[in-house]
Tab-separated table of C-alpha atoms (C1' of nucleotides) in Angstrom:
chain	number	residue	atom	x	y	z
A	1426	MET	CA	74.347	30.471	47.443
A	1427	GLN	CA	73.365	33.872	48.080
A	1428	SER	CA	76.200	33.908	50.653
A	1429	ASP	CA	77.497	37.239	49.388
A	1430	VAL	CA	74.568	38.964	50.104
A	1431	VAL	CA	73.888	37.569	53.400
A	1432	ALA	CA	77.350	38.292	54.606
A	1433	SER	CA	77.284	41.953	53.565
A	1434	ARG	CA	74.079	42.719	55.279
A	1435	SER	CA	75.586	42.731	58.746
A	1436	ALA	CA	77.946	45.328	57.610
A	1437	GLU	CA	75.770	47.648	56.247
A	1438	HIS	CA	73.234	47.596	58.842
A	1439	ARG	CA	71.342	50.834	59.034
A	1440	ASP	CA	68.715	51.623	56.490
A	1441	SER	CA	66.071	53.966	57.806
A	1442	ARG	CA	68.468	56.647	58.236
A	1443	GLU	CA	67.525	59.738	56.609
A	1444	SER	CA	69.756	62.164	54.571
A	1445	LYS	CA	69.449	66.047	55.048
A	1446	ASN	CA	66.802	66.453	52.236
A	1447	GLY	CA	64.559	64.075	53.951
A	1448	THR	CA	64.938	61.335	51.383
A	1449	PRO	CA	65.752	57.874	53.081
A	1450	GLN	CA	69.089	56.493	52.284
A	1451	LEU	CA	68.721	52.952	50.516
A	1452	ASP	CA	70.886	50.130	51.047
A	1453	ALA	CA	71.966	47.632	48.275
A	1454	VAL	CA	69.366	45.194	49.101
A	1455	SER	CA	66.378	47.703	48.710
A	1456	LEU	CA	68.284	48.834	45.472
A	1457	GLY	CA	68.205	45.182	44.482
A	1458	ILE	CA	64.382	45.041	44.926
A	1459	ILE	CA	63.708	48.153	42.990
A	1460	GLU	CA	65.794	46.826	40.439
A	1461	GLN	CA	63.481	43.738	40.144
A	1462	LEU	CA	60.481	45.798	40.159
A	1463	GLN	CA	61.545	48.142	37.367
A	1464	GLU	CA	61.996	44.890	35.221
A	1465	ASP	CA	58.618	43.765	36.154
A	1466	GLY	CA	56.157	45.661	38.459
A	1467	ARG	CA	54.131	42.582	39.268
A	1468	ARG	CA	57.105	40.162	39.848
A	1469	PRO	CA	56.048	37.966	43.025
A	1470	TYR	CA	57.684	38.692	46.355
A	1471	ALA	CA	59.368	35.239	46.344
A	1472	ALA	CA	61.066	35.646	43.014
A	1473	ILE	CA	62.336	38.814	44.174
A	1474	GLY	CA	63.411	37.427	47.559
A	1475	LYS	CA	65.505	34.572	45.691
A	1476	ALA	CA	67.275	37.433	43.468
A	1477	VAL	CA	68.200	39.717	46.315
A	1478	GLY	CA	68.618	36.815	49.076
A	1479	LEU	CA	65.666	37.733	51.406
A	1480	SER	CA	62.736	35.688	52.559
A	1481	GLU	CA	59.293	36.344	50.891
A	1482	ALA	CA	57.965	38.232	54.068
A	1483	ALA	CA	61.042	40.459	54.215
A	1484	VAL	CA	60.661	41.512	50.610
A	1485	ARG	CA	57.053	42.121	51.147
A	1486	GLN	CA	57.714	44.373	54.070
A	1487	ARG	CA	60.520	46.357	52.403
A	1488	VAL	CA	58.396	47.008	49.307
A	1489	GLN	CA	55.418	48.194	51.491
A	1490	LYS	CA	57.773	50.515	53.217
A	1491	LEU	CA	59.284	51.902	50.063
A	1492	LEU	CA	55.680	52.482	48.650
A	1493	ASP	CA	54.755	54.336	52.177
A	1494	GLN	CA	57.882	56.393	52.116
A	1495	GLY	CA	57.114	57.442	48.630
A	1496	VAL	CA	60.503	56.385	47.347
A	1497	MET	CA	58.916	54.058	44.611
A	1498	GLN	CA	55.594	53.680	43.010
A	1499	ILE	CA	54.395	50.658	41.196
A	1500	VAL	CA	52.244	51.952	38.431
A	1501	ALA	CA	51.299	51.306	34.559
A	1502	VAL	CA	52.788	53.733	32.344
A	1503	THR	CA	51.707	54.416	28.706
A	1504	ASP	CA	52.478	56.762	25.974
A	1505	PRO	CA	49.630	59.417	26.631
A	1506	LEU	CA	49.026	59.756	22.889
A	1507	THR	CA	47.995	56.175	22.755
A	1508	VAL	CA	45.345	56.747	25.672
A	1509	GLY	CA	43.563	59.624	23.960
A	1510	PHE	CA	45.535	62.743	25.030
A	1511	ARG	CA	46.124	64.300	21.643
A	1512	ARG	CA	48.475	67.459	22.992
A	1513	GLN	CA	51.366	67.125	25.183
A	1514	ALA	CA	54.218	69.806	25.735
A	1515	MET	CA	57.081	70.523	27.781
A	1516	VAL	CA	57.106	74.115	29.069
A	1517	GLY	CA	60.436	75.895	30.046
A	1518	ILE	CA	59.641	78.671	32.723
A	1519	ASN	CA	61.566	81.707	33.743
A	1520	VAL	CA	60.792	82.941	37.161
A	1521	GLU	CA	61.469	85.922	39.159
A	1522	GLY	CA	61.459	85.619	43.067
A	1523	ASP	CA	60.679	82.219	44.604
A	1524	THR	CA	61.321	79.516	42.219
A	1525	GLU	CA	59.761	76.830	44.621
A	1526	ALA	CA	56.669	78.642	45.044
A	1527	ILE	CA	56.132	78.560	41.216
A	1528	ALA	CA	57.050	74.757	41.054
A	1529	ASP	CA	54.526	74.034	43.891
A	1530	ALA	CA	51.778	75.783	42.194
A	1531	LEU	CA	52.492	73.751	38.987
A	1532	THR	CA	52.437	70.685	40.950
A	1533	ASP	CA	48.819	71.360	42.059
A	1534	MET	CA	47.597	71.237	38.434
A	1535	ALA	CA	46.259	68.191	37.307
A	1536	GLU	CA	47.476	68.580	33.543
A	1537	VAL	CA	50.836	68.917	34.775
A	1538	GLU	CA	52.655	65.509	35.013
A	1539	TYR	CA	56.224	66.337	35.696
A	1540	VAL	CA	57.738	69.292	37.367
A	1541	VAL	CA	61.447	69.570	37.831
A	1542	MET	CA	63.472	72.712	38.894
A	1543	THR	CA	66.587	73.219	36.735
A	1544	ALA	CA	69.708	75.083	36.127
A	1545	GLY	CA	70.275	76.766	32.595
A	1546	SER	CA	68.312	79.086	30.719
A	1547	PHE	CA	65.070	77.893	32.181
A	1548	ASP	CA	64.291	77.815	36.205
A	1549	VAL	CA	61.515	75.192	35.941
A	1550	LEU	CA	60.384	72.479	33.404
A	1551	ALA	CA	56.937	71.300	33.358
A	1552	GLU	CA	55.467	68.629	31.217
A	1553	ILE	CA	51.805	68.955	30.235
A	1554	VAL	CA	49.242	66.551	29.160
A	1555	CYS	CA	45.982	67.678	27.555
A	1556	GLU	CA	43.094	66.423	25.523
A	1557	ASP	CA	43.535	68.862	22.663
A	1558	ASP	CA	44.904	72.343	21.426
A	1559	ASP	CA	42.276	74.266	23.182
A	1560	HIS	CA	42.976	72.733	26.577
A	1561	LEU	CA	46.595	73.052	26.010
A	1562	LEU	CA	46.661	76.876	25.252
A	1563	ASP	CA	44.307	77.263	28.200
A	1564	VAL	CA	46.600	75.767	30.549
A	1565	ILE	CA	49.749	77.546	29.206
A	1566	ASN	CA	48.238	81.050	28.664
A	1567	LYS	CA	45.583	81.348	31.296
A	1568	ARG	CA	46.931	79.271	34.114
A	1569	ILE	CA	50.555	79.026	34.128
A	1570	ARG	CA	51.361	82.552	32.644
A	1571	ALA	CA	48.783	83.984	35.309
A	1572	LEU	CA	50.971	82.675	38.083
A	1573	PRO	CA	52.683	85.680	39.894
A	1574	GLY	CA	56.412	85.420	39.385
A	1575	VAL	CA	56.393	83.775	35.927
A	1576	ARG	CA	58.444	85.975	33.722
A	1577	SER	CA	58.337	84.183	30.634
A	1578	THR	CA	57.552	80.563	29.132
A	1579	GLU	CA	58.429	78.722	26.060
A	1580	SER	CA	56.562	75.615	25.004
A	1581	PHE	CA	57.780	72.592	23.077
A	1582	VAL	CA	54.711	70.657	21.643
A	1583	TYR	CA	55.613	66.873	21.658
A	1584	LEU	CA	55.260	65.650	18.068
A	1585	LYS	CA	56.345	61.855	18.893
A	1586	LEU	CA	57.638	59.916	22.070
A	1587	LYS	CA	60.555	57.994	21.146
A	1588	LYS	CA	61.524	56.486	24.246
A	1589	GLN	CA	60.522	56.032	27.794
A	1590	THR	CA	62.299	53.795	30.281
A	1591	TYR	CA	62.469	53.020	33.850
A	1592	MET	CA	65.495	50.935	34.372
A	1593	TRP	CA	68.192	52.536	35.866
A	1594	GLY	CA	70.367	50.019	37.961
A	1595	THR	CA	69.710	47.241	35.096
A	1596	ARG	CA	72.825	48.587	33.306
B	1167	MET	CA	24.710	45.341	38.426
B	1168	GLN	CA	27.127	46.412	35.964
B	1169	SER	CA	24.319	46.741	33.496
B	1170	ASP	CA	25.651	50.080	32.006
B	1171	VAL	CA	28.982	48.806	31.205
B	1172	VAL	CA	27.718	45.498	29.732
B	1173	ALA	CA	25.113	47.284	27.754
B	1174	SER	CA	27.577	49.762	26.230
B	1175	ARG	CA	29.942	47.185	25.236
B	1176	SER	CA	27.856	45.832	22.213
B	1177	ALA	CA	27.896	49.320	21.085
B	1178	GLU	CA	31.552	49.827	20.696
B	1179	HIS	CA	32.732	46.411	19.800
B	1180	ARG	CA	35.810	47.169	17.745
B	1181	ASP	CA	38.980	46.948	19.656
B	1182	SER	CA	41.967	45.201	17.811
B	1183	ARG	CA	41.826	47.853	15.059
B	1184	GLU	CA	45.004	49.693	14.358
B	1185	SER	CA	45.363	53.323	13.594
B	1186	LYS	CA	47.667	54.312	11.070
B	1187	ASN	CA	50.948	54.726	12.918
B	1188	GLY	CA	50.547	51.193	14.211
B	1189	THR	CA	49.373	51.860	17.689
B	1190	PRO	CA	46.205	49.919	18.642
B	1191	GLN	CA	43.129	51.804	19.360
B	1192	LEU	CA	41.821	51.412	22.656
B	1193	ASP	CA	38.237	51.020	23.766
B	1194	ALA	CA	36.987	52.466	27.000
B	1195	VAL	CA	37.335	49.010	28.808
B	1196	SER	CA	40.913	48.843	28.104
B	1197	LEU	CA	41.113	52.468	29.473
B	1198	GLY	CA	39.383	51.759	32.533
B	1199	ILE	CA	41.831	48.849	33.085
B	1200	ILE	CA	44.858	51.050	32.488
B	1201	GLU	CA	43.291	53.770	34.893
B	1202	GLN	CA	43.082	50.853	37.512
B	1203	LEU	CA	46.688	49.874	37.115
B	1204	GLN	CA	47.862	53.625	37.153
B	1205	GLU	CA	46.506	53.765	40.779
B	1206	ASP	CA	47.870	50.389	41.615
B	1207	GLY	CA	50.115	48.435	39.530
B	1208	ARG	CA	49.701	45.477	41.612
B	1209	ARG	CA	45.859	45.610	41.872
B	1210	PRO	CA	44.605	42.117	41.338
B	1211	TYR	CA	42.593	41.004	38.251
B	1212	ALA	CA	39.405	40.361	40.165
B	1213	ALA	CA	39.331	43.641	41.578
B	1214	ILE	CA	39.895	45.535	38.262
B	1215	GLY	CA	37.362	43.256	36.717
B	1216	LYS	CA	34.732	44.554	39.314
B	1217	ALA	CA	35.622	48.045	38.446
B	1218	VAL	CA	35.500	48.004	34.791
B	1219	GLY	CA	32.576	45.393	34.548
B	1220	LEU	CA	34.603	42.387	33.164
B	1221	SER	CA	35.348	38.830	34.490
B	1222	GLU	CA	38.863	38.022	36.219
B	1223	ALA	CA	39.764	36.015	33.236
B	1224	ALA	CA	38.743	38.673	30.667
B	1225	VAL	CA	40.843	41.171	32.576
B	1226	ARG	CA	43.650	38.967	32.687
B	1227	GLN	CA	43.632	38.439	28.947
B	1228	ARG	CA	43.496	42.217	28.346
B	1229	VAL	CA	46.360	43.171	30.444
B	1230	GLN	CA	48.649	40.505	29.062
B	1231	LYS	CA	47.789	41.751	25.545
B	1232	LEU	CA	48.194	45.383	26.394
B	1233	LEU	CA	51.769	44.245	27.737
B	1234	ASP	CA	52.573	42.271	24.857
B	1235	GLN	CA	51.574	44.852	22.386
B	1236	GLY	CA	53.879	47.507	24.300
B	1237	VAL	CA	50.728	49.716	24.802
B	1238	MET	CA	51.481	49.618	28.731
B	1239	GLN	CA	54.095	48.623	31.024
B	1240	ILE	CA	53.739	47.981	34.707
B	1241	VAL	CA	57.148	49.079	36.486
B	1242	ALA	CA	58.484	50.613	39.547
B	1243	VAL	CA	59.235	54.185	39.143
B	1244	THR	CA	61.554	56.294	41.449
B	1245	ASP	CA	63.320	59.637	41.697
B	1246	PRO	CA	66.685	58.579	40.350
B	1247	LEU	CA	68.470	60.984	42.885
B	1248	THR	CA	67.199	58.827	45.578
B	1249	VAL	CA	68.533	55.668	43.950
B	1250	GLY	CA	72.183	57.119	43.586
B	1251	PHE	CA	72.382	59.004	40.247
B	1252	ARG	CA	73.397	62.157	41.177
B	1253	ARG	CA	73.065	63.987	38.023
B	1254	GLN	CA	70.291	64.314	35.496
B	1255	ALA	CA	69.669	66.765	32.893
B	1256	MET	CA	67.334	67.632	29.902
B	1257	VAL	CA	68.944	68.436	26.733
B	1258	GLY	CA	67.165	70.448	23.955
B	1259	ILE	CA	68.952	69.369	20.492
B	1260	ASN	CA	68.798	71.218	17.171
B	1261	VAL	CA	69.169	68.942	14.118
B	1262	GLU	CA	69.995	69.433	10.605
B	1263	GLY	CA	68.868	66.686	8.475
B	1264	ASP	CA	66.982	63.752	9.431
B	1265	THR	CA	65.644	64.575	12.899
B	1266	GLU	CA	64.214	61.085	13.468
B	1267	ALA	CA	67.783	59.495	12.798
B	1268	ILE	CA	69.135	61.583	15.806
B	1269	ALA	CA	66.073	60.546	18.032
B	1270	ASP	CA	66.867	56.878	17.060
B	1271	ALA	CA	70.520	57.267	17.780
B	1272	LEU	CA	69.570	58.757	21.224
B	1273	THR	CA	67.238	56.157	22.018
B	1274	ASP	CA	69.966	53.557	21.797
B	1275	MET	CA	71.934	55.207	24.638
B	1276	ALA	CA	71.421	53.821	27.871
B	1277	GLU	CA	71.864	56.921	29.821
B	1278	VAL	CA	68.985	58.559	27.906
B	1279	GLU	CA	65.754	57.833	29.540
B	1280	TYR	CA	63.502	59.758	27.653
B	1281	VAL	CA	63.290	61.054	24.151
B	1282	VAL	CA	60.660	62.993	22.286
B	1283	MET	CA	60.504	64.871	19.109
B	1284	THR	CA	59.215	68.399	19.493
B	1285	ALA	CA	58.040	71.414	17.726
B	1286	GLY	CA	59.608	74.708	18.821
B	1287	SER	CA	63.195	76.025	19.257
B	1288	PHE	CA	64.288	72.445	19.757
B	1289	ASP	CA	63.944	69.544	17.645
B	1290	VAL	CA	64.480	66.746	20.172
B	1291	LEU	CA	64.332	66.809	23.814
B	1292	ALA	CA	66.213	63.822	25.811
B	1293	GLU	CA	66.376	63.312	29.464
B	1294	ILE	CA	69.692	61.966	30.643
B	1295	VAL	CA	70.364	60.073	33.949
B	1296	CYS	CA	73.891	60.043	34.996
B	1297	GLU	CA	76.212	58.867	37.879
B	1298	ASP	CA	78.116	62.235	38.505
B	1299	ASP	CA	79.232	65.131	36.717
B	1300	ASP	CA	82.031	63.512	34.586
B	1301	HIS	CA	79.334	60.857	33.362
B	1302	LEU	CA	76.901	63.617	32.248
B	1303	LEU	CA	79.591	65.777	30.488
B	1304	ASP	CA	80.848	62.706	28.668
B	1305	VAL	CA	77.634	61.723	27.444
B	1306	ILE	CA	76.574	65.364	26.308
B	1307	ASN	CA	79.811	66.398	24.925
B	1308	LYS	CA	81.272	63.244	23.526
B	1309	ARG	CA	78.450	61.220	22.739
B	1310	ILE	CA	75.581	63.435	21.742
B	1311	ARG	CA	77.485	66.158	20.185
B	1312	ALA	CA	79.401	63.898	18.154
B	1313	LEU	CA	76.116	62.506	16.299
B	1314	PRO	CA	76.332	63.945	12.717
B	1315	GLY	CA	73.690	66.112	12.198
B	1316	VAL	CA	73.505	67.571	15.556
B	1317	ARG	CA	73.808	71.293	15.247
B	1318	SER	CA	73.699	72.449	18.755
B	1319	THR	CA	72.515	71.553	22.304
B	1320	GLU	CA	71.420	73.260	25.364
B	1321	SER	CA	71.350	71.645	28.735
B	1322	PHE	CA	69.179	71.867	31.853
B	1323	VAL	CA	70.648	70.241	34.832
B	1324	TYR	CA	68.202	68.967	37.236
B	1325	LEU	CA	68.083	70.449	40.631
B	1326	LYS	CA	65.023	68.966	42.168
B	1327	LEU	CA	62.204	66.764	41.129
B	1328	LYS	CA	58.937	68.025	42.411
B	1329	LYS	CA	56.416	66.017	40.624
B	1330	GLN	CA	56.102	62.852	38.566
B	1331	THR	CA	52.707	61.294	37.862
B	1332	TYR	CA	51.170	58.610	35.832
B	1333	MET	CA	47.514	59.150	36.316
B	1334	TRP	CA	45.694	60.584	33.469
B	1335	GLY	CA	42.411	59.132	33.128
B	1336	THR	CA	41.940	59.495	36.780
B	1337	ARG	CA	40.748	62.971	36.267
C	1403	DC	C1'	25.775	30.105	6.582
C	1404	DT	C1'	30.383	29.947	8.486
C	1405	DG	C1'	34.403	31.127	10.722
C	1406	DA	C1'	37.030	34.332	13.628
C	1407	DG	C1'	37.238	36.935	17.779
C	1408	DA	C1'	36.002	38.391	22.347
C	1409	DC	C1'	33.726	37.557	26.606
C	1410	DT	C1'	31.813	34.408	30.285
C	1411	DT	C1'	31.472	30.948	33.199
C	1412	DG	C1'	33.307	27.423	35.730
C	1413	DC	C1'	36.879	24.592	37.713
C	1414	DG	C1'	40.860	22.725	39.932
C	1415	DG	C1'	46.014	23.133	41.358
C	1416	DA	C1'	49.990	25.710	41.798
C	1417	DT	C1'	51.297	30.004	43.443
C	1418	DT	C1'	51.136	34.198	45.962
C	1419	DT	C1'	49.565	37.142	49.379
C	1420	DC	C1'	49.045	38.242	54.146
C	1421	DG	C1'	49.095	38.635	59.070
C	1422	DC	C1'	51.162	37.235	62.922
C	1423	DA	C1'	54.357	34.994	66.305
C	1424	DG	C1'	58.750	34.567	67.472
C	1425	DG	C1'	64.232	35.372	67.259
C	1426	DA	C1'	68.229	38.171	66.534
C	1427	DG	C1'	71.161	42.231	66.066
C	1428	DT	C1'	71.626	47.269	67.495
C	1429	DG	C1'	71.417	51.466	70.113
C	1430	DG	C1'	70.275	54.176	74.099
C	1431	DC	C1'	70.536	54.595	79.072
C	1432	DG	C1'	71.005	54.300	84.027
D	1305	DC	C1'	76.994	45.604	82.330
D	1306	DG	C1'	71.881	44.532	82.027
D	1307	DC	C1'	67.642	45.966	80.423
D	1308	DC	C1'	64.424	47.906	77.230
D	1309	DA	C1'	62.815	49.618	72.850
D	1310	DC	C1'	63.202	49.266	68.179
D	1311	DT	C1'	63.850	47.245	63.647
D	1312	DC	C1'	64.571	43.780	60.736
D	1313	DC	C1'	64.585	39.041	59.520
D	1314	DT	C1'	62.236	34.344	59.436
D	1315	DG	C1'	58.791	30.510	59.368
D	1316	DC	C1'	54.291	29.207	59.099
D	1317	DG	C1'	49.729	28.313	58.154
D	1318	DA	C1'	44.956	30.448	56.037
D	1319	DA	C1'	43.066	32.991	52.500
D	1320	DA	C1'	43.278	34.818	48.277
D	1321	DT	C1'	44.904	35.185	43.866
D	1322	DC	C1'	46.804	33.583	39.760
D	1323	DC	C1'	46.673	30.573	35.658
D	1324	DG	C1'	45.546	27.438	32.167
D	1325	DC	C1'	41.848	25.148	30.190
D	1326	DA	C1'	37.358	23.773	28.245
D	1327	DA	C1'	32.551	24.800	26.851
D	1328	DG	C1'	29.027	27.793	25.495
D	1329	DT	C1'	27.151	32.710	23.930
D	1330	DC	C1'	27.369	36.655	20.951
D	1331	DT	C1'	28.635	39.622	17.242
D	1332	DC	C1'	30.650	41.031	13.268
D	1333	DA	C1'	32.620	39.982	8.491
D	1334	DG	C1'	32.881	37.691	4.520
DNA sequence: CTGAGACTTGCGGATTTCGCAGGAGTGGCG
DNA sequence: CGCCACTCCTGCGAAATCCGCAAGTCTCAG
């Protein structure tokens, strides 16, 4: 068994190479490990090793490296509404000037969970998690709109979370 | 030690009660466990127990229940761009008629990672993960726009993911 | 009063984690 | 070509963790 995987390893033997934006290039084995952990973040290293054709120790090292590099994180995720955060919103932002600077400023805010730079009628999308309406209002109006370079914002308050998955590769 | 936690437990002794929408109500201890696992999804049960003032066995039982109930999942998360998915987008959708039906239909699509119903100028927001432009175009134009009741859509193609966190409660 | 539920303590045995000592393949360099 | 540095893998014990289970306590609800 596992002959395919082992055989293919020698063929693609570079791994720690970096692409131009600094993100490490992942080989098929690391992808396989990630896929396993996307199904179950607590799956034992030995089981993963069996699945991808590696020894337990090798899997452990690769997982550790993936974590250190920041390519992957193993965490518990929930629906924030279940955990006592009453208000969530996606905020679309238009920027004049340095878009990335705004994105960085958003990144530093604790209430901001998710920041992505986009093409389209918004320059930046940010997801916000708050305790209540006052808190949400405060973050959007006082903090985000106050950032120099923010031209306008539009808010989408969450009513109900319907889906949340982390299993690319599994398909 | 741990006298505070133990003392407080008797005060809030309901736990398996359900709120009206079917999501279980979480007490402070479960919140604490989730918080621990948001920092590190592989943290040992004994360590969690020490942090929240529970025995190892009790933590194990609670974690298992939280997973079974679907309140929480322990998984590996990555930036899809580093894992070979070239194109991602957020799609805002306007619906006429049953909004929830559209949301459910989106939920069934494998390429759709994240679905949320919102208030604002969009009724539904959906995050899409695709392999390339063709794939993305196909999903948006052929599949989403084809859903009966979808009035219009607007897409925001991702340029760069700046932040992705899962640590509410830690603040 | 009685039963149900949740937690604790304690306990082995199976499993997993973790650190470390090799071995093998690769790339750089004189 | 030979040597070295580097990276990745494997193998192996020792330590820690996981897991199931049983017995006892406590509190709440009926």
